[in-house]
PDB file of C-alpha atoms in Angstrom:
ATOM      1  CA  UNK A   1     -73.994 157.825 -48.034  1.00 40.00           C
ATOM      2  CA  UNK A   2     -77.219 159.178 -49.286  1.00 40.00           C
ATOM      3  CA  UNK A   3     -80.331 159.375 -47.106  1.00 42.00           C
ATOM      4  CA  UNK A   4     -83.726 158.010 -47.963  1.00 42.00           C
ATOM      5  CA  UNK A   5     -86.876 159.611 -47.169  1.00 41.00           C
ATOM      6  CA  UNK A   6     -89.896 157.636 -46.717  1.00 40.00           C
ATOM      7  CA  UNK A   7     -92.566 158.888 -49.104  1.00 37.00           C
ATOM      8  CA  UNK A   8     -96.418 159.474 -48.064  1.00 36.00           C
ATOM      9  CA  UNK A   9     -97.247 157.669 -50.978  1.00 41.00           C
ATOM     10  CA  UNK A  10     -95.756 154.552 -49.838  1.00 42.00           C
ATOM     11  CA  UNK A  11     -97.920 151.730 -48.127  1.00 45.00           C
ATOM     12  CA  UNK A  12     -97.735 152.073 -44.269  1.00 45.00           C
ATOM     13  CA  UNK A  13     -95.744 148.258 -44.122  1.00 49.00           C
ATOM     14  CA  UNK A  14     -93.467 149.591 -46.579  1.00 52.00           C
ATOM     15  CA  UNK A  15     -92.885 152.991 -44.343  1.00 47.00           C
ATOM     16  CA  UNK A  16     -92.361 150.508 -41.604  1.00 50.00           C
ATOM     17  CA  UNK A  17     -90.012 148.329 -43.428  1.00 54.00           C
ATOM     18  CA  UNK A  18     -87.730 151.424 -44.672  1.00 53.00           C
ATOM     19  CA  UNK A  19     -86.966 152.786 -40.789  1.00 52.00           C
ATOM     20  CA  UNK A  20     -86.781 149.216 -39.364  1.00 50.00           C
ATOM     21  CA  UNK A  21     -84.069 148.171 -42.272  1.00 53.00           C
ATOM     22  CA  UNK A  22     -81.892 151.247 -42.155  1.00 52.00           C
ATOM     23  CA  UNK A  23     -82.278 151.587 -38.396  1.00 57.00           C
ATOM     24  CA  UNK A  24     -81.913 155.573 -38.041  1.00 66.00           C
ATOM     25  CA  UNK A  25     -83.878 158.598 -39.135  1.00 65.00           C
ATOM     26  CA  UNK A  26     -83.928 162.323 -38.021  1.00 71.00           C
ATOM     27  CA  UNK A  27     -86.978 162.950 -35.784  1.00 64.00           C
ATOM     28  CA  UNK A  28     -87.397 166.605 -37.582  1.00 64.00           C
ATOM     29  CA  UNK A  29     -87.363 165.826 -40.943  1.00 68.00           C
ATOM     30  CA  UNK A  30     -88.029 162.229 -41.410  1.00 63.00           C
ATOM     31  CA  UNK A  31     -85.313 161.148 -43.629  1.00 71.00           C
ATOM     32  CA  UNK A  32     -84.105 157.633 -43.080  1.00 70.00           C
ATOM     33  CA  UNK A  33     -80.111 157.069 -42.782  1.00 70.00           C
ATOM     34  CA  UNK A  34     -78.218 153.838 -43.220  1.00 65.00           C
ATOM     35  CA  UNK A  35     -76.105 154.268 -40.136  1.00 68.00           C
ATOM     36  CA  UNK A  36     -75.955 155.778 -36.676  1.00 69.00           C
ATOM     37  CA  UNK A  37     -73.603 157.813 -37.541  1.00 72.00           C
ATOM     38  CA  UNK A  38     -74.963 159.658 -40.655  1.00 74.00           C
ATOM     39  CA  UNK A  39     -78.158 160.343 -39.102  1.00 73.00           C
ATOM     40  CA  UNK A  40     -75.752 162.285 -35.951  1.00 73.00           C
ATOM     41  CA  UNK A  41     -73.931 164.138 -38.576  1.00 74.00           C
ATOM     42  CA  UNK A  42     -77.080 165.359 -39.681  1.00 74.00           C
ATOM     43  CA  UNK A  43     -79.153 166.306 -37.183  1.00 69.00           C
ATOM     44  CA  UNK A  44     -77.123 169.511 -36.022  1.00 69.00           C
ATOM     45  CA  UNK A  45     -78.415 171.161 -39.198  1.00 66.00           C
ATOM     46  CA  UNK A  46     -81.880 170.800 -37.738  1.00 67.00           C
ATOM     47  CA  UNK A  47     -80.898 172.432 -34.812  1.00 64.00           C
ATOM     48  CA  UNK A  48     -81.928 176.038 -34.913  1.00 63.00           C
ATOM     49  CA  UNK A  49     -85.430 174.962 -34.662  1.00 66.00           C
ATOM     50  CA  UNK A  50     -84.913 172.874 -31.382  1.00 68.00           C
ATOM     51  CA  UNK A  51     -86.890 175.981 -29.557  1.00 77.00           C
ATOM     52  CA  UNK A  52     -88.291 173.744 -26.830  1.00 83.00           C
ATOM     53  CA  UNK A  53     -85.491 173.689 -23.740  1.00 87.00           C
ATOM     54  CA  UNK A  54     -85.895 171.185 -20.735  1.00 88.00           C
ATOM     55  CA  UNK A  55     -85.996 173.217 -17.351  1.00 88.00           C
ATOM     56  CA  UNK A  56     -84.077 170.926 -16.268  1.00 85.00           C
ATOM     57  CA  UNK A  57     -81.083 170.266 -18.093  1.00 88.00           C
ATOM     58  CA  UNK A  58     -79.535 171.758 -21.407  1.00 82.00           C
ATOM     59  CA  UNK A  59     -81.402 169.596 -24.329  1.00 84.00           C
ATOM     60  CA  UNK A  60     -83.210 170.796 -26.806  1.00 82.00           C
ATOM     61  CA  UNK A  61     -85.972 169.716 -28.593  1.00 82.00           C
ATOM     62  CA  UNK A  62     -88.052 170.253 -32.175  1.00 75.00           C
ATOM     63  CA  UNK A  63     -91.687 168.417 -30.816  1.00 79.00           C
ATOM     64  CA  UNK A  64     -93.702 169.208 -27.906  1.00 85.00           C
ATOM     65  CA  UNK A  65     -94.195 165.263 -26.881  1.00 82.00           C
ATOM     66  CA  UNK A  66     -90.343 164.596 -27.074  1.00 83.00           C
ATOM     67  CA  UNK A  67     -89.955 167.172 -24.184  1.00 87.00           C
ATOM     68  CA  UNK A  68     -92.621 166.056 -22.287  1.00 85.00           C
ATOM     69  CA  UNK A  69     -91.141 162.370 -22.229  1.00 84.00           C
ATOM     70  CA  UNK A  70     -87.879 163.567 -22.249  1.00 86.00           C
ATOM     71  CA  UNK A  71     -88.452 165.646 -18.499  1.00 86.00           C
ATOM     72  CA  UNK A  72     -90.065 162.880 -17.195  1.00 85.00           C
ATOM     73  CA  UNK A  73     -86.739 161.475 -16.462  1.00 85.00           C
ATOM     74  CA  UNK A  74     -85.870 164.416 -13.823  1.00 88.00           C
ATOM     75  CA  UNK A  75     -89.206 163.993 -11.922  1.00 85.00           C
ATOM     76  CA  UNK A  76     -89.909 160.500  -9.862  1.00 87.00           C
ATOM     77  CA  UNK A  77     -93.715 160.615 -10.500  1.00 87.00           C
ATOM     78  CA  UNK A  78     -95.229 157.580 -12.154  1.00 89.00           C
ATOM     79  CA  UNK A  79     -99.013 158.994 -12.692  1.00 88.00           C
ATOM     80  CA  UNK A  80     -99.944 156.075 -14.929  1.00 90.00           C
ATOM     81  CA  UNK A  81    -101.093 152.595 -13.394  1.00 93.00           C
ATOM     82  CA  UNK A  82    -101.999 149.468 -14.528  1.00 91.00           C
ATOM     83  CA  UNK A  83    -106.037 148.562 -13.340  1.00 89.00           C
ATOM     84  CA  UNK A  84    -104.954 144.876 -13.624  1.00 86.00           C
ATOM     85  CA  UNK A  85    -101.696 144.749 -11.597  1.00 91.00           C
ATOM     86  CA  UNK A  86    -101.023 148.199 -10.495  1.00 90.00           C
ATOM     87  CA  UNK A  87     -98.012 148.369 -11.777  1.00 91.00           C
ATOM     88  CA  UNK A  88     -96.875 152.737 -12.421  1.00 93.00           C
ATOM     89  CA  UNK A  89     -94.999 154.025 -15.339  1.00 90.00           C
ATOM     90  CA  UNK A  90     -93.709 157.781 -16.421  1.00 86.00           C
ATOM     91  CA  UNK A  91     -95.290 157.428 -19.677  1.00 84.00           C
ATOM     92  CA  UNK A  92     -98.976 156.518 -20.860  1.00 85.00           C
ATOM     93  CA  UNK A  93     -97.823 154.960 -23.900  1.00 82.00           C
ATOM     94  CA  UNK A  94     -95.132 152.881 -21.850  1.00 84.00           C
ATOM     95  CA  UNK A  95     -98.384 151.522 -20.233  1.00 87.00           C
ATOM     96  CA  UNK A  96    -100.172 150.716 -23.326  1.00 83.00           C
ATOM     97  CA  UNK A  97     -97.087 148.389 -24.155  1.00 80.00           C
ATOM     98  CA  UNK A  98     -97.753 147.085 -20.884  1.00 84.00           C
ATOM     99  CA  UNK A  99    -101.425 146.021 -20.748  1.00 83.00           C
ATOM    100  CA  UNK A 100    -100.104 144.127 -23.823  1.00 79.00           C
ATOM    101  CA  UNK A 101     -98.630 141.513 -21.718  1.00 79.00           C
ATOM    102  CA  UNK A 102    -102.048 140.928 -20.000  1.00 83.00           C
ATOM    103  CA  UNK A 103    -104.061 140.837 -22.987  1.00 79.00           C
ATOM    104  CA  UNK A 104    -101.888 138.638 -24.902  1.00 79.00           C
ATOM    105  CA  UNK A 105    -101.925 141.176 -27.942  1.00 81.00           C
ATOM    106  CA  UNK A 106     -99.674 141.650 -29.952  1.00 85.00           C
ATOM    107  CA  UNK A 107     -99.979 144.482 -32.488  1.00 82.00           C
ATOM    108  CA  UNK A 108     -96.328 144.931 -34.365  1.00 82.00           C
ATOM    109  CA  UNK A 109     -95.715 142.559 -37.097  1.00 87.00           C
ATOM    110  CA  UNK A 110     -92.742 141.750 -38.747  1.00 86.00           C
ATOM    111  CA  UNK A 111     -93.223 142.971 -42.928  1.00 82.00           C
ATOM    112  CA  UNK A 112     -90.706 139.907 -43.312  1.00 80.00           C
ATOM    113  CA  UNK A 113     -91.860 137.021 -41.688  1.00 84.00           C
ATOM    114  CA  UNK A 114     -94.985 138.076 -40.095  1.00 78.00           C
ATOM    115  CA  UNK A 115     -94.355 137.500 -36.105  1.00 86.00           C
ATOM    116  CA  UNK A 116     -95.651 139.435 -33.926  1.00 88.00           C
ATOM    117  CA  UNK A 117     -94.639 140.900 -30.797  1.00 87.00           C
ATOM    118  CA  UNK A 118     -96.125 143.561 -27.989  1.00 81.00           C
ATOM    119  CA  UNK A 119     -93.745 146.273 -28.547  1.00 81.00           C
ATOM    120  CA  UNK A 120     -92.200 148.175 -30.957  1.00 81.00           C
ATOM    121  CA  UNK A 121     -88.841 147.765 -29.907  1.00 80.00           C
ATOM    122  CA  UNK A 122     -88.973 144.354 -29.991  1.00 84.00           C
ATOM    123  CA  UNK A 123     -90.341 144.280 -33.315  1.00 85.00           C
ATOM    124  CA  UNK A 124     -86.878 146.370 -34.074  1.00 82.00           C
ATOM    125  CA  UNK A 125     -84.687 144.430 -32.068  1.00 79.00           C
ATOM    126  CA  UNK A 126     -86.135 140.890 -33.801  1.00 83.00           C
ATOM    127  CA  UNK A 127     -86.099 142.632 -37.631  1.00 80.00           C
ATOM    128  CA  UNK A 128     -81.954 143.551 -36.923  1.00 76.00           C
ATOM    129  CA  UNK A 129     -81.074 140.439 -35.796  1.00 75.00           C
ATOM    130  CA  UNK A 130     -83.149 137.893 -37.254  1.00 78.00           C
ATOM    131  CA  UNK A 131     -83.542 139.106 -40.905  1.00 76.00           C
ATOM    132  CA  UNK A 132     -80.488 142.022 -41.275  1.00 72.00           C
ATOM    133  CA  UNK A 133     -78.314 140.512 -38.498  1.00 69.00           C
ATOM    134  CA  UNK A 134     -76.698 144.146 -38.016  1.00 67.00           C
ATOM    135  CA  UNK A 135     -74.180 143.996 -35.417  1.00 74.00           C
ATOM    136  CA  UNK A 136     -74.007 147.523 -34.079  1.00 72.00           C
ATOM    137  CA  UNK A 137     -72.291 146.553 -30.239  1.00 80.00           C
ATOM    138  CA  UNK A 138     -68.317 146.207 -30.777  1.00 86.00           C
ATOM    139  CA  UNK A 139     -65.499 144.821 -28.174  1.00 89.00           C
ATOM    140  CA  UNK A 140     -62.901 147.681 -27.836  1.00 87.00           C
ATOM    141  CA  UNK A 141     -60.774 145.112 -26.891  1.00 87.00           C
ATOM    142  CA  UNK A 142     -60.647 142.666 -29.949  1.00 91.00           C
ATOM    143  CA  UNK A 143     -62.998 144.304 -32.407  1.00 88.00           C
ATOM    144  CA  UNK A 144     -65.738 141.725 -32.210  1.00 89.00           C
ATOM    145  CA  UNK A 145     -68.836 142.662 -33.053  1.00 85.00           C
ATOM    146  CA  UNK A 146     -72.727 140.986 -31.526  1.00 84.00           C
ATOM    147  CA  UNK A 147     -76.415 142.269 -32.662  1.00 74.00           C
ATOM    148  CA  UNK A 148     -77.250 142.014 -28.960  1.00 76.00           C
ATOM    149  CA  UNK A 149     -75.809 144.160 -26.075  1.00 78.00           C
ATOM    150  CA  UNK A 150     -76.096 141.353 -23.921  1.00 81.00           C
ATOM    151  CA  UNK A 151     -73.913 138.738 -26.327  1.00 84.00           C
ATOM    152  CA  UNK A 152     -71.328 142.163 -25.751  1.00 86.00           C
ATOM    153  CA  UNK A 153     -71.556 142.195 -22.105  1.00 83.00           C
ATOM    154  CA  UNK A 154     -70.993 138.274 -21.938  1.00 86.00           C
ATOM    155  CA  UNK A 155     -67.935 138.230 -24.068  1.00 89.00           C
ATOM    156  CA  UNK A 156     -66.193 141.303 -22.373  1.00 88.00           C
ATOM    157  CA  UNK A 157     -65.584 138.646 -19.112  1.00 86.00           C
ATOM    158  CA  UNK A 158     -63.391 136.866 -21.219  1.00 86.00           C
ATOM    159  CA  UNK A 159     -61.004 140.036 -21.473  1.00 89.00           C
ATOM    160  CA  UNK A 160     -61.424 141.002 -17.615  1.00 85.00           C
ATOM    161  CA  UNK A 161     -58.241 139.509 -16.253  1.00 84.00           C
ATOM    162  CA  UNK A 162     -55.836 141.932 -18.545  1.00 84.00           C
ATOM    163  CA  UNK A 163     -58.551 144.653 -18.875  1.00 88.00           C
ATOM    164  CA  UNK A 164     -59.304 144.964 -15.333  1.00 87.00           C
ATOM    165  CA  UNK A 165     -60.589 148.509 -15.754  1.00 87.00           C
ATOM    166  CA  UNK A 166     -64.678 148.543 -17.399  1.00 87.00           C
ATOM    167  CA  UNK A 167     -66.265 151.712 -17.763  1.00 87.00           C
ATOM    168  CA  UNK A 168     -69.680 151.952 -15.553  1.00 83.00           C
ATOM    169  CA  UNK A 169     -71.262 154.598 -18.221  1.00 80.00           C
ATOM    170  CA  UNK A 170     -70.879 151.908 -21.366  1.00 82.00           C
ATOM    171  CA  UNK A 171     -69.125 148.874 -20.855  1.00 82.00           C
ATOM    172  CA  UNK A 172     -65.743 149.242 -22.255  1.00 86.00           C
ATOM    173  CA  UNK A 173     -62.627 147.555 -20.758  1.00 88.00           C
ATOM    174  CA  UNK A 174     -59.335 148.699 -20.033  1.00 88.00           C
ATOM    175  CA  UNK A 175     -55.960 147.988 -19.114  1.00 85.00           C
ATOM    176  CA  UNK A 176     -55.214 150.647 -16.768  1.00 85.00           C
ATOM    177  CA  UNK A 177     -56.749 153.303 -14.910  1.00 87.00           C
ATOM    178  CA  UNK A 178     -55.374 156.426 -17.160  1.00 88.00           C
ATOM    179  CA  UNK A 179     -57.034 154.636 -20.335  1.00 87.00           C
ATOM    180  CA  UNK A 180     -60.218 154.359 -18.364  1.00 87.00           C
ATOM    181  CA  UNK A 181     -59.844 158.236 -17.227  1.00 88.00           C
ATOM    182  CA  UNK A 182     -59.230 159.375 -20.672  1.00 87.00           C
ATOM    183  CA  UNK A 183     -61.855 157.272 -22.608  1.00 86.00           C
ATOM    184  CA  UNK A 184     -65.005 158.786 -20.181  1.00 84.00           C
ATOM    185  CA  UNK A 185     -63.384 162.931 -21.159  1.00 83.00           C
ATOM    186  CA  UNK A 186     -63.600 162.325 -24.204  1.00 82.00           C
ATOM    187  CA  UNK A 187     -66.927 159.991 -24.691  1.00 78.00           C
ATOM    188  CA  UNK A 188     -68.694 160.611 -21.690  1.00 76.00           C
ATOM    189  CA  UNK A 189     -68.659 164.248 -21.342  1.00 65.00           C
ATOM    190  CA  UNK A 190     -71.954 165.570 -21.784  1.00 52.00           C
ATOM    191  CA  UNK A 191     -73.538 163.190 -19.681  1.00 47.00           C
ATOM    192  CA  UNK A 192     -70.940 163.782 -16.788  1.00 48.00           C
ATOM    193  CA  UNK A 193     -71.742 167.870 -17.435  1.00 47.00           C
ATOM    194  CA  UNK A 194     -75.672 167.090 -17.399  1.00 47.00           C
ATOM    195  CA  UNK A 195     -75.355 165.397 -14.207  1.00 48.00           C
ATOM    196  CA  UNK A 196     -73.394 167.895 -12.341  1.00 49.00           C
ATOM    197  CA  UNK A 197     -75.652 170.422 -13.429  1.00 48.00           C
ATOM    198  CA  UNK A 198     -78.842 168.847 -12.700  1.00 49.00           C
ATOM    199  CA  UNK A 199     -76.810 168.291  -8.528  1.00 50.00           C
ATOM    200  CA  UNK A 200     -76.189 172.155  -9.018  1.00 50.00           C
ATOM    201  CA  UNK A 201     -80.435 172.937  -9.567  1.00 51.00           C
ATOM    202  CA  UNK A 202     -81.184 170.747  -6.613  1.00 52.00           C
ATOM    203  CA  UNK A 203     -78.705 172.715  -3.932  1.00 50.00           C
TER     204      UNK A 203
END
């Protein structure tokens, strides 16, 4: 499938609307994709210009601020506190979404139906289900699919008595222990290598 680029010209709602609806774009280029997996397919072409390397781990990335939030995750400090409840977070901008919930402001609206919420991702979570009603979190088991991770999580009790074996990285159930072995080599990998490697730094 063909991917759309959201043109400068366009009104900033309409920008909005285009990456809400389709859900996916490439962070170095800016073209939208209709699907997870088109914008994944894409964005190794893009990366030759990844320059910027954690020091921490092995990921690579095209913008300055996406490393910066990205190597906050190795590090424990939380340098950015709430004045009203003193509440710390890794991120300044995960603290402007915060002081939202004191100040009752709500600055994302929906280009469909107006409502309004505090954060972005909620604004993305309420356009998918509400007005696409994408269902992107499928049962291994019986091929269901939900729009919400947590209507996944629910249903996947009602398999746990033959598929006694859940993976603790994603979910997924199994009926023996070999399945459950198998499925994290071959889906789990990377993060399994990234850990080890990050234990490695710290010895």
């Amino acid at each position: 499938m063909e991917a759309s680029t959201a043109s400068v010209n366009e009104e900033p709602v309409q920008v909005k609307k285009k990456i809400i609806e389709n859900g996916f774009y490439c962070d170095v280029c800016e073209k939208v994709f209709s699907s997870r997996a088109h914008a994944r397919t894409h964005k190794p072409a893009h990366m030759c210009l990844r320059k910027l390397k954690c020091s921490k781990c092995e990921k690579r990335f095209y913008r300055p601020h996406h490393l910066r939030a990205h190597e906050t995750i190795h590090s424990s400090a939380r340098p950015f506190a709430c004045d009203i409840c003193k509440k710390t977070f890794k991120l300044e901008m995960t603290l402007k979404h915060h002081r939202n919930s004191h100040s009752g402001e709500r600055p994302h609206e929906c280009p469909d139906c107006a409502f309004r919420f505090r954060e972005p991702k909620a604004l993305k979570r309420h356009y998918r289900n509400i007005h696409l009603n994408q269902k992107f979190y499928e049962c291994n088991v019986c091929k269901t699919k939900f729009n919400r991770r947590e209507s996944l999580r629910s249903h996947l009790n009602k398999h746990k008595e033959d598929y006694p074996f859940g993976c603790n990285l994603c979910g997924k159930l199994f009926a023996d222990a070999s399945q459950l072995q198998k499925h994290k080599k071959a889906s789990h990998l990377e993060i399994r290598t990234s850990k080890s490697s990050q234990s490695q730094q710290k010895t």
